[in-house]
Structures are given as C-alpha cells and as structure tokens.
Amino acid sequence: MAAEGHAPTAGEYIVHHLTHLQNKKQTAIVDFSVFNLDSIFFSVLLGVVGCFFLWRVARSVTSGVPGRMQAAVEFLVEMVDGQAKGIVHNAKSRKLVAPLALTVYFWIFLMNAMDFLPVDLLPEAGKLVGIHYLRVVPTADLSVTMAMSLSVLIICLVYNVKIKGIGGWVHELFSAPFGDKVFLYPVNFLMQIIEFVAKTVSHGMRLFGNMYAGELIFMLIALMGSAVALSGTGIALFIGHIIAGTVWAIFHLLIVWLQAFVFMMLTLVYVGQAHDAH
C-alpha cells in the first residue's frame, strides 16, 4: 500500500480501501472472469444472517402480547404488504412479490449497515490472515447493485409475459407509448428498450452512488483522525473529527434506511408496471 517503512499518503490510503479482494488481476476494462470475492462473501453472509433472523422470529411468533423483535418484524411485514397492495393489484402476484420486496428491503438494509463498522476494523483484521484488500459494504460495489437491478428487470420481463402473454407483450413493445400505427412501430420499440435500460441502470446506480459516497466520506473522516494522531495537531482538529464522524453517522442512518426503502419501492413499482396494459 505504501513504500516500505513509510505511512501511506491520504491518496494511497483511500485507493487501498477502495480496492476489492478479487480472484485474479483484472487485465481489461471489462473482464467478466474477475469476481469481487469480498462483495460476494459479505452479500451472501448477510443474506444468510437476514434469513436466519427472520426465520427465528417467525418460529417464535405468538398470538399473545408480542415481544419487541416480533413487533418490529410484524410492523415491517405490514408496511411492505401495504405498499405491495397499493402498487401490485394482482392478489396472486403479491404472494410472490410482497415476500420478494421484504427480502430485498431487509437484505439491502443489512448490506448498507456494514458502513457503520469502523473503516479499518475488518481490513486490518484481514491483514492478520493474509488478506490485504477488503471492502465490506457490498452495496458500494457497482457489480452488486447492477446485478440486483438486472434481477428485477428479469422478474419484470417474466411478469410481462405471464400477465399479457408473449403475443400481447410483443404487441405492446411495438404499439406503446405512441399508438398502434405501423409507421410508429420502430419509434415505439426504441422507446420501450430505452425505458427498460434507463430504469435498470438508474435502479442500480442510485443505490451504488449513495453508498459509495457514504463509504468515501467515512474514509475522509478517518483520515482527519489519523492527521491528529500523526501530526499532533491541536484540539480543534480532534474535536472536528469527533463532530464530523458523529454527525455523518447520524445522517447516514437515514441514508442506509432510505436507500433500502427506495430500492424496494422501485422494485414494486416496476413489477406493478409489468402488470399494467398500455
């Protein structure tokens, strides 16, 4: 990360913390044989933890006075179910869509919440076992957020065909949004493709951009603390470091929750649109 025997510069520190643990060195700008192992590990781990938590709560559900955990999960389930009912009007589809939305919301919330761990905690622990690069926030990895948005796109395409039939959906691709006129078919088809691509890209990029920026700001705040320790500067910088870290952590609580909620709501909206005929 830095020259032997020298502390890393601020730039080296940030670049090191933004480098993924990968299965091999990337040799091209686009190389689909390279995997970010840290993102895969933490996203799968948090998915398992989230499913286990919900399973344990489901097993302990009582018809009497609920405990705090049961009450919190019931509130979450009712909130997601209410949103699903307001957007996806097909009751049969909601049997799959509502649990999917709940899973997406809880999973993304857990992945976002990894940003609250101290910046150097897991990377430094990784060095003890020979892991020199480690990023712990899966949603700050574009490949993860785009994979989730592509999964939502595939679900939308499946529901388009399931609800409208392959013939009805293909007809819609060429007849909407400007009308069922032969000379408008190319324009309609182009607009439909642009809409699918734009929704998918913006769906993944919105989550990635917010979490990447949050991760970067935490690193800058950590560097402020390092400057105090290394240079022995005055109390003002130390106080600034404490205040900045506290304020950003409190504000980031809203971002962590809001980005999970927004991704879930857009998933419901896109699936709901797949049920609507144009």
JSON list of C-alpha atoms in Angstrom, two decimals, residues 16 21 42 120-136:
[
{"chain": "A", "resi": 16, "resn": "HIS", "atom": "CA", "xyz": [-6.20, 0.79, -0.81]},
{"chain": "A", "resi": 21, "resn": "LEU", "atom": "CA", "xyz": [-10.32, -8.64, -2.98]},
{"chain": "A", "resi": 42, "resn": "PHE", "atom": "CA", "xyz": [-20.43, -10.31, 2.60]},
{"chain": "A", "resi": 120, "resn": "ASP", "atom": "CA", "xyz": [-10.19, -0.04, 9.35]},
{"chain": "A", "resi": 121, "resn": "LEU", "atom": "CA", "xyz": [-11.69, -2.78, 11.56]},
{"chain": "A", "resi": 122, "resn": "LEU", "atom": "CA", "xyz": [-12.21, -5.65, 9.12]},
{"chain": "A", "resi": 123, "resn": "PRO", "atom": "CA", "xyz": [-9.46, -4.64, 6.63]},
{"chain": "A", "resi": 124, "resn": "GLU", "atom": "CA", "xyz": [-6.89, -4.66, 9.45]},
{"chain": "A", "resi": 125, "resn": "ALA", "atom": "CA", "xyz": [-8.26, -7.96, 10.75]},
{"chain": "A", "resi": 126, "resn": "GLY", "atom": "CA", "xyz": [-7.94, -9.35, 7.24]},
{"chain": "A", "resi": 127, "resn": "LYS", "atom": "CA", "xyz": [-4.26, -8.46, 7.12]},
{"chain": "A", "resi": 128, "resn": "LEU", "atom": "CA", "xyz": [-3.70, -10.81, 10.06]},
{"chain": "A", "resi": 129, "resn": "VAL", "atom": "CA", "xyz": [-4.74, -13.75, 7.88]},
{"chain": "A", "resi": 130, "resn": "GLY", "atom": "CA", "xyz": [-3.03, -12.55, 4.70]},
{"chain": "A", "resi": 131, "resn": "ILE", "atom": "CA", "xyz": [-5.93, -10.63, 3.12]},
{"chain": "A", "resi": 132, "resn": "HIS", "atom": "CA", "xyz": [-4.50, -7.28, 2.06]},
{"chain": "A", "resi": 133, "resn": "TYR", "atom": "CA", "xyz": [-7.56, -5.86, 0.29]},
{"chain": "A", "resi": 134, "resn": "LEU", "atom": "CA", "xyz": [-11.07, -5.98, 1.69]},
{"chain": "A", "resi": 135, "resn": "ARG", "atom": "CA", "xyz": [-14.20, -3.92, 1.12]},
{"chain": "A", "resi": 136, "resn": "VAL", "atom": "CA", "xyz": [-17.07, -4.73, 3.46]}
]
